Amino acid sequence: MKVLVVGGGAREHAIAEAIKRSPQQVELYSAMSNANPGIRRLSKAVTRAKETDTEAIVDFALKHGIELAVIGPEAPLCAGLADELLSQGIACMGPRKAAAMIECSKEFCRNLMAKYRIPGSLRYATFDDAQEAADYIDAFPGEVAVKPVGLTGGKGVKVMGEQLRDREEAKAYAREVIERGIGGGKVVIEERALGEEFTLQAFVDGRSVVAMPAVQDHKRAFEGDKGHNTGGMGSYSQSDGLLPFLTKEDYDFALEVIRKTVAALKEETGEEYRGVLYGQFMKGKEIKLIEFNCRFGDPEAMNVLTLLESDFAEICAKIAEGSLSEKHVSFSKLASVCKYVVPKGYGVNPAPPARISVDEEAIRREGAVLYYAAVNEENGEIYTTTSRSVAVVGVAESIEEAEAIAERAIGHIKGEHIYHRRDIGKRELIEAKLSRLKALRGE
Ligand code: GLY
């Protein structure tokens, strides 16, 4: 089978590795805007196309006789890449644009949840008029989140009590989004959700929904969950598929939200959702849906794909043809911890590209798995860019052991202008999260 992977991050490196583990004969091709050495090594041919350049990617796929495309990031899905590939007879693991709207438009997502009475939604309203947004914020009985409706590469959401000090700052930011056309120039004003975030991802073939282990990402740049938000500095999962603060009932509730959303998408758009559906949830007094993504999470993909035992190429093909069932999917019953090395200043003012050294052999000896992210390999050297650089994943019986493996492994990545969060997956941080949540829930 000839498979094309679109995207050049660690998520796509994990996708490529999982596909290559297939017992089937798979020939891998890739399309990415950077020169990710991990993906490049696994690929028979690479095109350095921008991930949203649908024409270039379709041409590359046709030229190489691609049978199945696995689309990593959201931007090409929102640009209609799956539709273009499907129109050329190429199967896709990744939804058509109509169904990808669940991520491409936060307004579409909230309206869908309201119309189909999907549990876990938040009080919200959308505006393209700054004065109306300001009046709504003034009258809102509590703190709000201000979210551009469209894609902003994970940088658009601001929350009162976090990035926004008060109502005045919330109103000013809503005005800025509208007047500067950020994410399409429309805002969703939403009730602020408090608690612990978790991610539940599911394989969806249009009808069947097969859930993966829950994962917790860490968005804040610095240890102790301090600093600005990033795309995610690292993540962990627990051996039973739950999380230290997440019960089976919580997991089942989140899965029901995903199932109902898949059914609603079919009803609303006439399109079957085929791909990975990612739900970001908040557990506070209740469980609320923060947002949906139309793809694997990054870094969450590295946790679940490292744990995946079954044939991922088969899973992708079954998703694309609408014939997936539970029996095709199994994960090892182990914990995982993923840690990202990033350039200093990542998320606000990243250090300029610089060479880093990655001792792959030493990382392997530590028992960890390495995934290259937004780096470029030039003349055998690895250079950082403005985004995340390299991820390592430790897998073990317990989160603590998996953390120790990841931490030892990450010591074999060296460079002057990089850093990582040492605390992700550490008992102290998890216990601090548990006590914060207990206090919030009055337990
Ligand atoms: N981990 C956050 C995301 O993938 O959007």
CSV table of C-alpha atoms and ligand atoms in Angstrom, one decimal:
chain,number,residue,atom,x,y,z
A,1,MET,CA,0.0,0.0,0.0
A,2,LYS,CA,1.3,3.5,-0.9
A,3,VAL,CA,0.6,5.9,2.0
A,4,LEU,CA,1.1,9.7,2.1
A,5,VAL,CA,1.6,11.4,5.4
A,6,VAL,CA,0.9,15.2,5.3
A,7,GLY,CA,2.7,17.4,7.9
A,8,GLY,CA,6.2,17.7,9.3
A,9,GLY,CA,5.8,17.7,13.1
A,10,ALA,CA,6.4,15.2,15.8
A,11,ARG,CA,2.7,14.2,15.5
A,12,GLU,CA,3.3,13.3,11.9
A,13,HIS,CA,6.6,11.5,12.7
A,14,ALA,CA,4.6,9.4,15.2
A,15,ILE,CA,2.0,8.7,12.5
A,16,ALA,CA,4.7,7.7,10.0
A,17,GLU,CA,6.4,5.4,12.6
A,18,ALA,CA,3.1,3.8,13.5
A,19,ILE,CA,2.3,3.2,9.8
A,20,LYS,CA,5.8,1.7,9.2
A,21,ARG,CA,5.2,-0.8,12.0
A,22,SER,CA,2.4,-2.3,10.0
A,23,PRO,CA,3.0,-5.9,9.1
A,24,GLN,CA,1.7,-5.0,5.6
A,25,GLN,CA,4.0,-3.9,2.8
A,26,VAL,CA,3.7,-0.1,3.1
A,27,GLU,CA,5.6,2.4,1.0
A,28,LEU,CA,5.6,5.8,2.8
A,29,TYR,CA,5.6,9.2,1.1
A,30,SER,CA,5.4,12.6,2.8
A,31,ALA,CA,4.5,16.2,2.3
A,32,MET,CA,5.8,18.8,4.7
A,33,SER,CA,7.1,22.4,4.7
A,34,ASN,CA,10.2,21.6,6.9
A,35,ALA,CA,12.9,19.0,6.6
A,36,ASN,CA,11.9,16.6,9.4
A,37,PRO,CA,14.7,14.0,9.5
A,38,GLY,CA,12.6,11.3,11.1
A,39,ILE,CA,9.9,11.4,8.6
A,40,ARG,CA,12.3,11.8,5.7
A,41,ARG,CA,14.2,8.7,6.7
A,42,LEU,CA,10.9,6.7,6.6
A,43,SER,CA,9.8,8.1,3.3
A,44,LYS,CA,10.4,6.8,-0.2
A,45,ALA,CA,9.9,10.4,-1.5
A,46,VAL,CA,9.2,13.8,0.1
A,47,THR,CA,7.7,17.0,-1.3
A,48,ARG,CA,8.6,20.2,0.6
A,49,ALA,CA,5.1,21.6,0.0
A,50,LYS,CA,3.3,23.9,2.4
A,51,GLU,CA,0.7,21.7,4.1
A,52,THR,CA,-2.2,23.9,2.8
A,53,ASP,CA,-1.0,23.8,-0.8
A,54,THR,CA,-3.6,21.4,-1.8
A,55,GLU,CA,-2.7,21.5,-5.5
A,56,ALA,CA,0.9,20.6,-5.0
A,57,ILE,CA,0.0,17.8,-2.6
A,58,VAL,CA,-2.6,16.3,-4.9
A,59,ASP,CA,-0.1,16.5,-7.8
A,60,PHE,CA,2.5,14.7,-5.7
A,61,ALA,CA,0.0,12.0,-4.6
A,62,LEU,CA,-1.1,11.4,-8.2
A,63,LYS,CA,2.5,11.3,-9.5
A,64,HIS,CA,3.3,8.5,-6.9
A,65,GLY,CA,0.1,6.5,-7.2
A,66,ILE,CA,-0.8,7.2,-3.5
A,67,GLU,CA,-3.7,5.0,-2.3
A,68,LEU,CA,-4.2,6.4,1.1
A,69,ALA,CA,-3.5,9.8,2.6
A,70,VAL,CA,-3.1,10.5,6.4
A,71,ILE,CA,-3.5,14.2,7.1
A,72,GLY,CA,-1.8,15.3,10.3
A,73,PRO,CA,-2.6,19.0,10.9
A,74,GLU,CA,-5.9,20.9,10.9
A,75,ALA,CA,-5.0,23.6,8.4
A,76,PRO,CA,-5.0,21.4,5.3
A,77,LEU,CA,-8.2,19.7,6.4
A,78,CYS,CA,-9.8,23.2,6.8
A,79,ALA,CA,-8.4,24.0,3.3
A,80,GLY,CA,-10.3,21.0,1.9
A,81,LEU,CA,-7.3,18.7,1.2
A,82,ALA,CA,-9.4,15.6,1.9
A,83,ASP,CA,-12.0,16.7,-0.5
A,84,GLU,CA,-9.4,17.3,-3.2
A,85,LEU,CA,-7.7,13.9,-2.7
A,86,LEU,CA,-11.0,12.1,-2.5
A,87,SER,CA,-12.1,13.7,-5.8
A,88,GLN,CA,-9.0,12.0,-7.4
A,89,GLY,CA,-9.9,8.6,-5.9
A,90,ILE,CA,-7.4,8.8,-3.1
A,91,ALA,CA,-8.7,7.4,0.2
A,92,CYS,CA,-8.2,9.7,3.2
A,93,MET,CA,-7.8,9.4,7.0
A,94,GLY,CA,-9.0,12.9,7.8
A,95,PRO,CA,-12.4,14.5,7.4
A,96,ARG,CA,-13.8,16.4,4.5
A,97,LYS,CA,-14.0,20.2,5.0
A,98,ALA,CA,-17.7,20.2,5.8
A,99,ALA,CA,-17.1,17.8,8.8
A,100,ALA,CA,-13.7,19.4,9.7
A,101,MET,CA,-15.7,22.6,10.5
A,102,ILE,CA,-16.0,21.2,14.0
A,103,GLU,CA,-12.5,22.6,14.5
A,104,CYS,CA,-12.3,25.2,11.6
A,105,SER,CA,-15.1,27.2,13.1
A,106,LYS,CA,-15.7,27.5,16.9
A,107,GLU,CA,-19.1,29.0,16.1
A,108,PHE,CA,-20.1,26.0,14.0
A,109,CYS,CA,-19.0,23.7,16.9
A,110,ARG,CA,-21.0,25.5,19.6
A,111,ASN,CA,-24.0,25.9,17.4
A,112,LEU,CA,-23.9,22.2,16.5
A,113,MET,CA,-23.7,21.3,20.2
A,114,ALA,CA,-26.6,23.6,21.0
A,115,LYS,CA,-28.9,22.5,18.1
A,116,TYR,CA,-28.4,18.8,18.9
A,117,ARG,CA,-28.5,19.2,22.7
A,118,ILE,CA,-25.1,17.6,23.1
A,119,PRO,CA,-24.1,17.6,26.8
A,120,GLY,CA,-21.0,19.4,28.1
A,121,SER,CA,-21.4,22.6,26.2
A,122,LEU,CA,-20.8,26.1,27.7
A,123,ARG,CA,-22.9,29.2,27.6
A,124,TYR,CA,-21.8,31.3,24.6
A,125,ALA,CA,-22.6,33.9,22.0
A,126,THR,CA,-20.8,35.0,18.8
A,127,PHE,CA,-20.2,38.5,17.5
A,128,ASP,CA,-18.8,40.4,14.6
A,129,ASP,CA,-19.6,43.7,16.2
A,130,ALA,CA,-17.2,44.9,18.9
A,131,GLN,CA,-19.9,47.0,20.8
A,132,GLU,CA,-22.3,44.1,21.0
A,133,ALA,CA,-19.5,41.8,22.2
A,134,ALA,CA,-18.6,44.4,24.9
A,135,ASP,CA,-22.2,44.6,26.0
A,136,TYR,CA,-22.4,40.8,26.3
A,137,ILE,CA,-19.2,40.7,28.3
A,138,ASP,CA,-20.4,43.4,30.6
A,139,ALA,CA,-23.7,41.6,31.2
A,140,PHE,CA,-22.2,38.1,31.6
A,141,PRO,CA,-22.6,36.7,35.1
A,142,GLY,CA,-19.0,35.5,35.5
A,143,GLU,CA,-15.6,35.3,33.8
A,144,VAL,CA,-15.4,34.6,30.0
A,145,ALA,CA,-13.1,33.2,27.4
A,146,VAL,CA,-12.6,35.2,24.2
A,147,LYS,CA,-12.0,32.9,21.2
A,148,PRO,CA,-11.6,33.9,17.5
A,149,VAL,CA,-14.0,31.8,15.5
A,150,GLY,CA,-11.4,30.5,13.0
A,151,LEU,CA,-8.0,28.9,13.1
A,152,THR,CA,-5.2,30.9,14.8
A,153,GLY,CA,-2.6,28.1,15.2
A,154,GLY,CA,-3.4,27.7,18.8
A,155,LYS,CA,-2.6,31.3,19.7
A,156,GLY,CA,-6.0,33.0,19.7
A,157,VAL,CA,-7.8,31.9,22.9
A,158,LYS,CA,-7.6,34.3,25.8
A,159,VAL,CA,-9.3,33.7,29.2
A,160,MET,CA,-10.3,36.2,32.0
A,161,GLY,CA,-8.2,35.4,35.1
A,162,GLU,CA,-5.4,34.1,32.9
A,163,GLN,CA,-4.3,36.1,29.9
A,164,LEU,CA,-7.0,38.7,30.4
A,165,ARG,CA,-6.9,40.6,33.7
A,166,ASP,CA,-10.5,41.8,33.8
A,167,ARG,CA,-13.6,42.6,31.7
A,168,GLU,CA,-12.0,45.7,30.2
A,169,GLU,CA,-9.1,43.5,28.8
A,170,ALA,CA,-11.7,40.9,27.6
A,171,LYS,CA,-13.6,43.6,25.7
A,172,ALA,CA,-10.4,45.1,24.3
A,173,TYR,CA,-9.3,41.7,23.0
A,174,ALA,CA,-12.7,41.0,21.5
A,175,ARG,CA,-12.5,44.3,19.7
A,176,GLU,CA,-8.9,43.5,18.5
A,177,VAL,CA,-10.0,40.1,17.1
A,178,ILE,CA,-12.9,41.7,15.2
A,179,GLU,CA,-11.1,44.8,14.0
A,180,ARG,CA,-7.8,43.1,13.0
A,181,GLY,CA,-9.6,40.1,11.4
A,182,ILE,CA,-7.9,37.6,13.7
A,183,GLY,CA,-9.3,34.1,12.9
A,184,GLY,CA,-11.8,35.5,10.4
A,185,GLY,CA,-12.7,38.6,12.5
A,186,LYS,CA,-15.5,37.0,14.5
A,187,VAL,CA,-15.4,36.1,18.2
A,188,VAL,CA,-17.1,33.5,20.4
A,189,ILE,CA,-17.5,34.8,24.0
A,190,GLU,CA,-17.8,31.8,26.2
A,191,GLU,CA,-18.3,31.0,29.9
A,192,ARG,CA,-14.9,30.3,31.5
A,193,ALA,CA,-14.5,26.7,32.5
A,194,LEU,CA,-12.3,25.9,35.5
A,195,GLY,CA,-10.7,22.6,36.5
A,196,GLU,CA,-8.3,20.1,35.0
A,197,GLU,CA,-8.1,19.7,31.2
A,198,PHE,CA,-7.9,16.3,29.6
A,199,THR,CA,-7.9,15.0,26.0
A,200,LEU,CA,-10.0,12.2,24.7
A,201,GLN,CA,-9.3,11.2,21.1
A,202,ALA,CA,-11.3,8.6,19.0
A,203,PHE,CA,-10.9,6.9,15.7
A,204,VAL,CA,-14.1,7.6,13.7
A,205,ASP,CA,-15.1,5.9,10.5
A,206,GLY,CA,-18.3,7.9,10.0
A,207,ARG,CA,-20.3,5.7,12.3
A,208,SER,CA,-18.1,3.6,14.6
A,209,VAL,CA,-16.3,5.6,17.3
A,210,VAL,CA,-13.3,3.8,18.9
A,211,ALA,CA,-11.8,5.7,21.8
A,212,MET,CA,-8.1,5.9,22.8
A,213,PRO,CA,-6.5,6.3,26.2
A,214,ALA,CA,-7.2,9.7,27.8
A,215,VAL,CA,-4.2,12.0,27.9
A,216,GLN,CA,-3.3,15.2,29.7
A,217,ASP,CA,-1.4,17.9,27.9
A,218,HIS,CA,0.5,20.7,29.5
A,219,LYS,CA,0.0,24.0,27.6
A,220,ARG,CA,1.9,26.4,29.9
A,221,ALA,CA,5.4,27.2,28.9
A,222,PHE,CA,7.1,26.8,32.4
A,223,GLU,CA,7.2,24.4,35.3
A,224,GLY,CA,4.4,24.5,37.8
A,225,ASP,CA,2.0,25.3,34.9
A,226,LYS,CA,3.3,28.9,34.8
A,227,GLY,CA,3.8,31.3,32.0
A,228,HIS,CA,2.1,31.7,28.6
A,229,ASN,CA,0.2,29.1,26.7
A,230,THR,CA,2.0,27.0,24.1
A,231,GLY,CA,0.9,24.3,21.6
A,232,GLY,CA,1.8,21.9,24.4
A,233,MET,CA,5.0,21.1,26.3
A,234,GLY,CA,4.3,17.5,27.1
A,235,SER,CA,1.7,15.0,28.1
A,236,TYR,CA,1.1,11.8,30.0
A,237,SER,CA,-1.3,8.8,30.0
A,238,GLN,CA,-2.0,6.2,32.6
A,239,SER,CA,-1.9,2.4,32.1
A,240,ASP,CA,-5.7,1.9,32.5
A,241,GLY,CA,-6.5,4.5,29.9
A,242,LEU,CA,-7.9,6.9,32.6
A,243,LEU,CA,-6.0,9.7,34.4
A,244,PRO,CA,-5.2,10.3,38.1
A,245,PHE,CA,-8.2,12.6,38.3
A,246,LEU,CA,-10.4,11.0,35.8
A,247,THR,CA,-12.9,8.2,36.6
A,248,LYS,CA,-14.4,5.7,34.3
A,249,GLU,CA,-17.7,7.6,34.5
A,250,ASP,CA,-15.9,10.8,33.4
A,251,TYR,CA,-14.3,9.0,30.5
A,252,ASP,CA,-17.6,7.5,29.4
A,253,PHE,CA,-19.3,10.9,29.6
A,254,ALA,CA,-16.6,12.4,27.4
A,255,LEU,CA,-16.9,9.5,24.9
A,256,GLU,CA,-20.7,10.0,24.8
A,257,VAL,CA,-20.1,13.7,23.9
A,258,ILE,CA,-17.9,12.5,21.0
A,259,ARG,CA,-20.4,9.9,19.8
A,260,LYS,CA,-23.3,12.4,19.9
A,261,THR,CA,-21.1,14.9,18.0
A,262,VAL,CA,-20.3,12.4,15.3
A,263,ALA,CA,-24.0,11.6,14.8
A,264,ALA,CA,-24.9,15.3,14.8
A,265,LEU,CA,-22.2,16.1,12.2
A,266,LYS,CA,-23.7,13.5,9.8
A,267,GLU,CA,-27.2,14.8,10.4
A,268,GLU,CA,-26.1,18.5,10.0
A,269,THR,CA,-23.6,18.2,7.0
A,270,GLY,CA,-24.6,15.0,5.3
A,271,GLU,CA,-21.0,14.0,5.5
A,272,GLU,CA,-19.6,11.1,7.5
A,273,TYR,CA,-16.7,12.2,9.8
A,274,ARG,CA,-13.8,10.0,8.9
A,275,GLY,CA,-10.6,10.6,10.8
A,276,VAL,CA,-9.5,11.2,14.4
A,277,LEU,CA,-11.8,13.4,16.5
A,278,TYR,CA,-10.1,15.1,19.4
A,279,GLY,CA,-12.1,16.4,22.3
A,280,GLN,CA,-10.5,18.7,24.8
A,281,PHE,CA,-12.5,18.6,28.0
A,282,MET,CA,-12.3,20.3,31.4
A,283,LYS,CA,-13.2,18.5,34.5
A,284,GLY,CA,-14.4,20.9,37.2
A,285,LYS,CA,-17.7,20.5,39.1
A,286,GLU,CA,-18.9,19.0,35.8
A,287,ILE,CA,-17.3,18.0,32.6
A,288,LYS,CA,-17.3,20.6,29.8
A,289,LEU,CA,-16.2,20.5,26.2
A,290,ILE,CA,-13.6,23.2,25.6
A,291,GLU,CA,-13.1,22.4,21.9
A,292,PHE,CA,-13.0,19.8,19.3
A,293,ASN,CA,-10.1,19.2,16.9
A,294,CYS,CA,-10.4,17.4,13.6
A,295,ARG,CA,-7.1,15.5,14.0
A,296,PHE,CA,-4.7,13.9,16.5
A,297,GLY,CA,-3.5,16.2,19.3
A,298,ASP,CA,0.1,17.2,19.4
A,299,PRO,CA,1.7,16.0,21.8
A,300,GLU,CA,-1.2,13.6,22.6
A,301,ALA,CA,-0.6,11.7,19.3
A,302,MET,CA,2.9,10.7,20.6
A,303,ASN,CA,1.4,9.1,23.7
A,304,VAL,CA,-1.3,7.1,22.0
A,305,LEU,CA,0.6,6.1,18.9
A,306,THR,CA,3.5,4.8,20.9
A,307,LEU,CA,1.1,2.7,22.9
A,308,LEU,CA,-0.8,1.4,19.9
A,309,GLU,CA,-0.3,-2.3,19.4
A,310,SER,CA,-2.5,-2.9,16.4
A,311,ASP,CA,-1.9,-2.3,12.7
A,312,PHE,CA,-2.2,1.5,12.2
A,313,ALA,CA,-2.1,1.3,8.4
A,314,GLU,CA,-5.1,-1.0,8.6
A,315,ILE,CA,-6.9,1.3,11.1
A,316,CYS,CA,-6.4,4.3,8.7
A,317,ALA,CA,-7.6,2.2,5.7
A,318,LYS,CA,-10.7,1.0,7.6
A,319,ILE,CA,-11.5,4.6,8.8
A,320,ALA,CA,-11.2,5.8,5.2
A,321,GLU,CA,-13.5,3.1,3.9
A,322,GLY,CA,-16.0,3.3,6.8
A,323,SER,CA,-15.4,-0.3,8.1
A,324,LEU,CA,-13.6,0.2,11.5
A,325,SER,CA,-14.6,-1.7,14.6
A,326,GLU,CA,-13.3,-2.1,18.1
A,327,LYS,CA,-11.5,-5.3,17.2
A,328,HIS,CA,-9.1,-3.4,14.9
A,329,VAL,CA,-7.7,-1.3,17.8
A,330,SER,CA,-5.7,-2.2,20.9
A,331,PHE,CA,-3.3,-0.3,23.1
A,332,SER,CA,-0.8,-1.7,25.5
A,333,LYS,CA,-1.8,-1.3,29.1
A,334,LEU,CA,1.1,0.9,30.0
A,335,ALA,CA,1.6,4.5,31.0
A,336,SER,CA,3.4,7.0,28.8
A,337,VAL,CA,5.1,10.4,29.3
A,338,CYS,CA,6.0,12.7,26.4
A,339,LYS,CA,8.3,15.7,26.9
A,340,TYR,CA,9.1,18.3,24.3
A,341,VAL,CA,12.4,20.1,23.8
A,342,VAL,CA,11.5,23.6,22.5
A,343,PRO,CA,13.5,26.8,21.6
A,344,LYS,CA,13.8,29.3,24.5
A,345,GLY,CA,11.0,31.9,24.0
A,346,TYR,CA,8.8,29.4,22.2
A,347,GLY,CA,5.3,30.8,21.9
A,348,VAL,CA,6.2,34.4,22.4
A,349,ASN,CA,9.7,35.3,21.1
A,350,PRO,CA,11.5,32.2,20.0
A,351,ALA,CA,15.3,32.1,19.8
A,352,PRO,CA,16.6,32.2,16.2
A,353,PRO,CA,17.3,28.8,14.5
A,354,ALA,CA,20.3,27.1,16.0
A,355,ARG,CA,22.0,23.7,15.8
A,356,ILE,CA,21.1,21.0,18.4
A,357,SER,CA,22.6,17.6,18.9
A,358,VAL,CA,20.4,14.6,19.3
A,359,ASP,CA,22.1,11.4,20.4
A,360,GLU,CA,19.5,9.0,18.9
A,361,GLU,CA,21.4,5.9,20.0
A,362,ALA,CA,21.6,7.0,23.7
A,363,ILE,CA,17.9,7.9,23.7
A,364,ARG,CA,17.1,4.4,22.4
A,365,ARG,CA,19.4,2.9,25.1
A,366,GLU,CA,17.4,4.7,27.8
A,367,GLY,CA,14.3,2.8,26.4
A,368,ALA,CA,12.6,6.0,25.1
A,369,VAL,CA,11.1,6.8,21.7
A,370,LEU,CA,12.2,9.9,19.8
A,371,TYR,CA,10.0,12.0,17.5
A,372,TYR,CA,11.4,14.9,15.6
A,373,ALA,CA,9.2,18.0,15.3
A,374,ALA,CA,9.6,21.4,13.6
A,375,VAL,CA,13.3,21.1,12.9
A,376,ASN,CA,15.3,21.0,9.7
A,377,GLU,CA,18.0,18.7,8.8
A,378,GLU,CA,20.7,20.3,6.7
A,379,ASN,CA,23.9,18.6,5.8
A,380,GLY,CA,23.4,16.0,8.5
A,381,GLU,CA,22.9,18.7,11.2
A,382,ILE,CA,19.6,19.4,13.1
A,383,TYR,CA,18.5,23.0,13.3
A,384,THR,CA,15.6,24.4,15.4
A,385,THR,CA,12.9,26.6,14.0
A,386,THR,CA,10.4,28.8,15.9
A,387,SER,CA,8.2,25.9,17.0
A,388,ARG,CA,8.7,22.7,19.1
A,389,SER,CA,11.9,20.8,18.3
A,390,VAL,CA,12.0,17.2,19.5
A,391,ALA,CA,9.8,15.0,21.6
A,392,VAL,CA,10.7,11.9,23.7
A,393,VAL,CA,8.3,9.4,25.1
A,394,GLY,CA,8.9,7.0,28.0
A,395,VAL,CA,6.6,4.0,28.4
A,396,ALA,CA,6.4,1.9,31.6
A,397,GLU,CA,4.0,0.4,34.1
A,398,SER,CA,3.6,3.6,36.0
A,399,ILE,CA,3.6,7.3,35.1
A,400,GLU,CA,6.5,7.8,37.5
A,401,GLU,CA,8.7,5.2,35.7
A,402,ALA,CA,7.7,6.5,32.3
A,403,GLU,CA,8.6,10.0,33.4
A,404,ALA,CA,12.0,8.9,34.6
A,405,ILE,CA,12.7,7.3,31.2
A,406,ALA,CA,11.7,10.4,29.3
A,407,GLU,CA,13.7,12.6,31.6
A,408,ARG,CA,16.9,10.6,31.2
A,409,ALA,CA,16.4,10.4,27.4
A,410,ILE,CA,15.8,14.1,27.0
A,411,GLY,CA,19.3,14.7,28.6
A,412,HIS,CA,20.8,13.4,25.3
A,413,ILE,CA,19.4,16.4,23.4
A,414,LYS,CA,21.7,19.3,23.7
A,415,GLY,CA,21.8,22.9,22.5
A,416,GLU,CA,22.3,26.4,23.9
A,417,HIS,CA,18.9,27.8,23.2
A,418,ILE,CA,16.5,25.0,24.1
A,419,TYR,CA,14.7,23.9,27.2
A,420,HIS,CA,12.0,21.5,28.4
A,421,ARG,CA,9.7,21.1,31.4
A,422,ARG,CA,11.1,18.7,33.9
A,423,ASP,CA,7.9,18.5,35.9
A,424,ILE,CA,5.6,16.9,33.4
A,425,GLY,CA,4.5,13.4,34.7
A,426,LYS,CA,6.2,14.0,38.1
A,427,ARG,CA,4.2,13.0,41.2
A,428,GLU,CA,4.4,16.5,42.8
A,429,LEU,CA,2.8,18.2,39.8
A,430,ILE,CA,0.1,15.5,39.5
A,431,GLU,CA,-0.7,15.8,43.2
A,432,ALA,CA,-0.9,19.6,43.0
A,433,LYS,CA,-3.4,19.2,40.2
A,434,LEU,CA,-5.4,16.6,42.2
A,435,SER,CA,-5.6,18.9,45.3
A,436,ARG,CA,-6.6,21.9,43.2
A,437,LEU,CA,-9.4,20.0,41.6
A,438,LYS,CA,-10.6,18.6,45.0
A,439,ALA,CA,-10.7,22.1,46.4
A,440,LEU,CA,-12.7,23.3,43.3
A,441,ARG,CA,-15.2,20.5,43.6
A,442,GLY,CA,-15.5,21.0,47.4
A,443,GLU,CA,-14.3,17.4,48.1
B,1,GLY,N1,-2.4,19.5,22.4
B,1,GLY,C1,-3.2,20.5,21.8
B,1,GLY,C2,-3.6,20.3,20.4
B,1,GLY,O1,-3.2,19.4,19.7
B,1,GLY,O2,-4.4,21.1,19.9
